[in-house]
Coordinates of C-alpha atoms in Angstrom, one line a residue:
M1 CA -202.1 86.1 148.2
F2 CA -198.4 85.0 148.4
Y3 CA -197.4 81.4 149.2
R4 CA -193.9 80.6 150.4
G5 CA -194.4 76.9 150.8
P6 CA -196.9 74.6 152.4
S7 CA -196.0 75.4 155.9
D8 CA -195.6 79.2 155.7
R9 CA -198.7 80.8 154.1
A10 CA -199.1 84.5 154.6
R11 CA -201.2 87.2 153.0
A12 CA -199.2 89.7 150.9
P13 CA -198.8 93.3 151.9
S14 CA -201.4 95.5 150.4
A15 CA -200.8 95.7 146.6
R16 CA -202.7 97.6 144.1
G17 CA -205.2 95.6 142.0
D18 CA -203.2 94.0 139.6
C19 CA -204.6 66.9 129.6
A20 CA -203.6 64.1 128.7
A21 CA -204.7 62.2 125.7
G22 CA -207.8 60.1 125.9
F23 CA -210.7 62.4 124.9
R24 CA -212.4 62.8 121.6
G25 CA -215.3 64.9 120.2
N26 CA -218.6 63.5 119.4
A27 CA -217.3 63.1 115.8
G28 CA -214.3 61.2 116.8
F29 CA -210.5 61.6 115.9
D30 CA -208.1 59.2 114.3
G31 CA -205.0 60.7 116.1
T32 CA -203.8 62.7 113.1
L33 CA -204.3 66.3 112.2
N34 CA -207.8 67.3 111.3
T35 CA -208.8 70.8 110.4
R36 CA -212.1 70.4 112.2
R37 CA -212.0 70.0 116.0
V38 CA -215.2 69.2 117.9
T39 CA -215.3 70.8 121.4
R40 CA -217.9 68.7 123.2
W41 CA -215.7 66.2 125.0
E42 CA -216.5 62.6 126.0
P43 CA -214.1 60.8 128.3
L44 CA -212.4 57.6 127.0
V45 CA -210.0 55.3 128.5
T46 CA -206.7 57.1 128.8
P47 CA -204.1 55.4 126.5
D48 CA -200.6 54.7 127.5
P49 CA -198.8 58.0 127.2
T50 CA -195.5 56.2 126.3
A51 CA -197.1 54.8 123.2
P52 CA -195.5 55.7 119.8
L53 CA -196.5 59.0 118.4
V54 CA -198.9 58.9 115.4
D55 CA -197.8 60.3 112.1
P56 CA -198.3 62.6 110.3
I57 CA -199.2 64.8 113.2
A58 CA -199.9 63.4 116.7
R59 CA -202.4 64.8 119.1
A60 CA -201.8 66.2 122.6
E61 CA -204.4 67.7 125.0
T62 CA -201.9 69.7 127.1
A63 CA -199.5 72.3 125.7
V64 CA -196.8 74.5 127.0
I65 CA -195.9 77.7 125.4
G66 CA -192.4 78.8 126.2
G67 CA -191.6 82.4 126.8
S68 CA -188.2 84.2 126.8
G69 CA -185.5 81.8 127.8
L70 CA -187.5 78.6 127.4
Y71 CA -186.9 77.4 123.9
E72 CA -186.8 73.6 124.6
L73 CA -188.9 71.5 127.0
I74 CA -189.0 67.9 125.6
D75 CA -186.1 65.5 125.4
P76 CA -185.2 65.5 121.7
S77 CA -184.5 61.7 121.7
G78 CA -188.3 61.1 122.4
A79 CA -189.8 64.1 120.6
V80 CA -191.2 64.7 117.1
T81 CA -191.5 68.2 115.7
H82 CA -194.4 68.8 113.2
Q83 CA -194.9 71.6 110.8
V84 CA -198.5 72.3 111.5
P85 CA -200.4 74.1 108.8
T86 CA -202.8 76.8 109.8
P87 CA -204.8 79.4 108.0
Y88 CA -202.3 81.9 109.2
G89 CA -199.1 80.1 108.3
T90 CA -197.2 77.0 109.4
V91 CA -196.2 76.5 112.9
P92 CA -193.5 74.1 114.3
V93 CA -195.0 72.1 117.3
T94 CA -192.8 69.6 119.2
I95 CA -194.7 66.7 120.8
G96 CA -193.3 64.3 123.3
L97 CA -193.5 63.3 126.9
R98 CA -192.9 65.6 130.0
A99 CA -193.8 64.8 133.5
G100 CA -195.5 61.6 132.5
R101 CA -197.9 63.0 129.9
R102 CA -197.9 63.8 126.3
V103 CA -197.3 67.4 125.8
A104 CA -197.2 69.8 122.8
F105 CA -194.6 72.5 123.0
L106 CA -193.9 75.7 121.1
P107 CA -191.6 78.6 121.9
R108 CA -193.5 81.8 121.1
H109 CA -190.4 83.7 120.1
G110 CA -189.2 81.0 117.9
S111 CA -185.9 79.1 118.3
G112 CA -183.4 81.2 119.9
H113 CA -185.7 84.2 120.6
S114 CA -185.8 85.2 116.8
V115 CA -189.3 86.8 116.8
A116 CA -190.1 90.0 118.5
P117 CA -193.3 90.2 120.7
H118 CA -195.3 92.5 118.4
L119 CA -194.4 90.3 115.3
I120 CA -195.5 86.9 116.9
N121 CA -198.1 85.1 114.8
Y122 CA -200.3 84.6 117.8
R123 CA -203.4 83.3 115.7
A124 CA -201.3 80.7 114.0
N125 CA -199.8 79.4 117.2
I126 CA -203.2 79.1 119.0
W127 CA -204.9 77.7 116.0
A128 CA -202.2 75.1 115.6
L129 CA -202.6 74.0 119.2
A130 CA -206.4 73.8 119.0
S131 CA -206.2 71.8 115.7
I132 CA -204.3 68.9 117.4
G133 CA -206.7 68.7 120.2
V134 CA -205.1 70.9 123.0
R135 CA -207.6 71.8 125.8
A136 CA -205.1 73.1 128.5
I137 CA -202.2 75.5 128.0
I138 CA -199.5 76.3 130.3
S139 CA -197.8 79.6 129.2
S140 CA -194.6 80.8 130.6
S141 CA -193.4 84.4 130.6
A142 CA -190.7 86.7 131.8
V143 CA -192.0 89.8 133.5
G144 CA -191.0 93.0 135.2
G145 CA -192.3 93.9 138.6
V146 CA -193.9 97.3 139.0
T147 CA -194.8 97.1 142.7
P148 CA -192.4 96.3 145.7
E149 CA -194.5 93.3 146.5
Y150 CA -193.5 91.6 143.2
P151 CA -189.7 91.6 143.4
P152 CA -187.3 89.9 141.1
G153 CA -187.2 86.2 141.7
L154 CA -190.9 85.8 142.4
L155 CA -193.2 83.4 140.4
V156 CA -196.6 84.7 139.6
V157 CA -199.8 82.8 138.7
T158 CA -201.4 85.6 136.7
D159 CA -205.1 86.2 137.0
Q160 CA -205.8 89.5 135.1
F161 CA -204.3 91.6 132.3
I162 CA -204.4 95.2 131.1
D163 CA -204.0 95.6 127.3
R164 CA -201.6 98.4 126.1
T165 CA -200.8 96.9 122.8
S166 CA -201.8 98.0 119.3
G167 CA -202.3 96.7 115.9
R168 CA -202.1 93.0 116.8
P169 CA -204.7 90.6 115.2
D170 CA -206.6 89.7 118.2
T171 CA -209.6 87.6 117.2
F172 CA -210.5 84.7 115.0
Y173 CA -214.0 86.1 114.4
D174 CA -213.2 88.8 111.9
R175 CA -215.3 87.2 109.2
E176 CA -218.3 85.1 108.9
S177 CA -219.6 85.8 112.4
V178 CA -219.0 88.1 115.2
Q179 CA -218.3 86.6 118.7
H180 CA -218.0 88.6 121.9
L181 CA -215.6 86.8 124.3
S182 CA -216.3 87.0 128.0
A183 CA -213.0 88.1 129.4
A184 CA -213.8 88.9 133.1
D185 CA -211.6 86.0 134.2
P186 CA -209.2 85.5 131.3
F187 CA -207.1 82.9 132.8
D188 CA -208.9 79.7 133.5
P189 CA -209.9 79.6 137.3
A190 CA -209.7 75.8 137.4
L191 CA -206.1 75.6 135.8
R192 CA -205.0 78.4 138.1
G193 CA -206.2 76.5 141.1
Y194 CA -204.2 73.5 140.1
A195 CA -201.2 75.6 139.5
V196 CA -201.4 77.2 142.9
R197 CA -201.7 73.9 144.7
A198 CA -198.7 72.5 142.7
L199 CA -196.5 75.4 143.5
D200 CA -197.5 75.4 147.1
G201 CA -196.6 71.7 147.3
L202 CA -193.2 72.5 145.9
G203 CA -192.5 75.1 148.5
E204 CA -192.2 77.8 146.0
N205 CA -192.0 81.5 146.6
F206 CA -194.9 82.7 144.5
A207 CA -197.9 85.0 144.2
S208 CA -201.2 83.3 143.5
T209 CA -202.6 86.3 141.7
G210 CA -201.3 89.1 139.7
T211 CA -202.4 91.6 137.1
V212 CA -200.1 92.0 134.1
V213 CA -200.1 95.1 131.9
V214 CA -199.1 94.1 128.4
I215 CA -197.1 96.6 126.4
Q216 CA -196.3 96.6 122.7
G217 CA -192.5 96.1 122.9
P218 CA -189.9 95.4 121.9
R219 CA -188.7 98.4 124.0
F220 CA -189.0 98.4 127.7
S221 CA -191.0 101.0 129.7
T222 CA -190.1 104.5 130.6
R223 CA -189.9 105.3 134.3
A224 CA -193.1 107.4 134.0
E225 CA -194.8 104.4 132.3
S226 CA -193.8 102.0 135.0
V227 CA -195.0 104.4 137.8
W228 CA -198.2 104.8 135.8
F229 CA -198.7 101.1 135.5
R230 CA -198.5 100.7 139.3
S231 CA -200.9 103.5 139.8
I232 CA -203.6 101.8 137.5
G233 CA -203.5 98.5 139.4
A234 CA -200.8 96.4 137.6
H235 CA -198.4 94.3 139.5
I236 CA -196.1 93.0 136.6
V237 CA -195.5 94.0 133.0
N238 CA -194.6 91.9 129.9
M239 CA -195.1 92.0 126.1
T240 CA -196.8 88.8 125.1
A241 CA -199.8 87.9 127.3
Y242 CA -202.1 89.7 124.9
P243 CA -203.6 88.6 122.5
E244 CA -202.4 85.0 123.3
I245 CA -204.8 84.5 126.2
V246 CA -208.0 85.8 124.4
L247 CA -207.2 83.9 121.3
A248 CA -207.1 80.6 123.3
G249 CA -210.3 81.6 124.9
E250 CA -211.9 82.1 121.6
L251 CA -211.2 78.5 120.7
N252 CA -212.4 77.3 124.1
M253 CA -208.9 76.3 125.4
G254 CA -208.1 77.0 129.0
T255 CA -204.8 78.8 129.8
V256 CA -202.8 79.3 133.0
N257 CA -199.8 81.6 133.0
L258 CA -196.7 81.1 135.0
S259 CA -194.6 84.3 135.1
F260 CA -191.1 84.7 136.5
V261 CA -190.3 88.3 137.7
T262 CA -186.8 89.0 136.3
D263 CA -186.5 92.7 137.1
A264 CA -188.2 95.9 138.5
D265 CA -189.1 97.2 135.0
A266 CA -187.8 100.8 134.6
G267 CA -186.9 100.9 138.3
L268 CA -189.4 101.3 141.0
A269 CA -189.9 105.0 142.0
P270 CA -190.2 105.3 145.8
E271 CA -193.7 105.1 147.4
P272 CA -194.9 108.3 148.9
G273 CA -193.1 108.9 152.2
S274 CA -190.5 106.1 151.5
T275 CA -186.8 106.8 151.6
T276 CA -186.0 103.8 149.3
S277 CA -184.0 104.8 146.2
E278 CA -184.9 103.7 142.7
T279 CA -183.6 100.3 141.5
D280 CA -181.7 99.8 138.4
A281 CA -183.7 99.8 135.2
V282 CA -184.2 96.5 133.3
T283 CA -181.8 95.5 130.5
A284 CA -182.2 92.6 128.1
S285 CA -178.9 91.1 129.2
A286 CA -179.9 91.1 132.8
V287 CA -183.3 89.5 132.0
F288 CA -181.7 86.6 130.1
R289 CA -179.1 86.1 132.8
R290 CA -181.7 85.8 135.5
L291 CA -183.8 83.5 133.4
R292 CA -180.8 81.2 132.9
D293 CA -180.2 81.2 136.6
A294 CA -183.9 80.4 137.4
Q295 CA -184.3 77.7 134.7
P296 CA -184.4 74.8 137.1
R297 CA -187.1 76.5 139.3
I298 CA -189.2 77.4 136.2
L299 CA -188.9 73.8 134.7
A300 CA -189.8 72.3 138.1
A301 CA -192.8 74.5 138.5
I302 CA -194.1 73.6 134.9
D303 CA -193.5 69.8 135.8
G304 CA -195.5 70.3 139.0
I305 CA -198.4 71.9 137.2
L306 CA -198.4 69.2 134.5
R307 CA -198.6 66.5 137.2
A308 CA -201.4 68.4 138.9
L309 CA -203.6 68.7 135.9
P310 CA -206.3 66.0 135.9
T311 CA -206.7 63.8 132.9
D312 CA -210.4 64.7 132.7
F313 CA -210.0 68.4 132.6
A314 CA -212.7 70.1 130.6
P315 CA -212.2 73.8 129.5
R316 CA -214.9 76.4 129.7
E317 CA -217.0 76.9 126.6
L318 CA -216.7 80.7 126.3
I319 CA -217.7 80.7 122.7
D320 CA -220.5 78.5 121.0
P321 CA -218.7 75.2 120.0
V322 CA -220.4 75.5 116.6
Q323 CA -218.6 78.8 116.0
V324 CA -215.2 77.3 117.2
D325 CA -215.7 74.4 114.8
A326 CA -216.3 76.7 112.0
V327 CA -213.0 78.6 112.6
L328 CA -211.1 75.3 112.8
A329 CA -212.6 74.1 109.6
R330 CA -211.0 76.9 107.6
A331 CA -208.7 76.0 104.9
V332 CA -205.0 76.0 106.0
L333 CA -202.0 77.7 104.4
S334 CA -199.0 75.2 104.1
E335 CA -195.6 76.3 103.6
I336 CA -194.3 73.0 102.9
A337 CA -193.6 72.2 99.3

């Protein structure tokens, strides 16, 4: 379903199948980093979000993971960046106010796009967010469109993925216990609903569903791959949705993905019987130029979603909370002298 604003809602042409602070676990928290996170949540009185941040590491229950082109989100004058130790390495996480709530932010590619998609330390990033109490994640992504119904300039609230990556560590349960994540609906349905309503209220041009095929990168697709992706039901393509989404699910955090279509991947081959010629193939310079131009829209969309999230949001428990607690109780590796 595509929405083009609150007054003009139309079904898409046929396309192929592609929290604020104030909760604590039953063991309690003191507002600082704890390597054990209890995942059974009891609502408390929501504190003033403008209250001073707690040292050494403040908590936040909502996080934004910035994709390509989004390396800063929070006003530096009111933000604190913490080096969060994890069993997989140290992760810089910035905590501050955005859209009226306390938010944790990390750019998955590092500052200035310094980490290639296949080298991102996904487990460290997700473990770090879970360790400071995050329950809801808004992830942003740049994607290519592989069907005509997902053209450049469209925002997409992704609902499915197809994994075409290789060699990426993609589970926390590789020792001590084996856990089988239910991945039928990988992106949190409730969070997706809040995002759709927020974008609808903004009058945005967006698709409320989309299947992303995740490639290894850092290269872009060949034309043959792009055509094949469309034939197997994908709508968009990117390099980072996997394993980020499943790792968050393994720690019982909900994720909603907001993707921005920057290009037509390797160039859309014409549909059978069509006289439309191929479009230009994607280049990195074109992607970053379009992301810069779209930055106000993307930030407004993220702000709208942040405002739409209820303070009492409770994520799905896809994994036994006892097993999640065991993962978060693992010893950390600190890179800080």
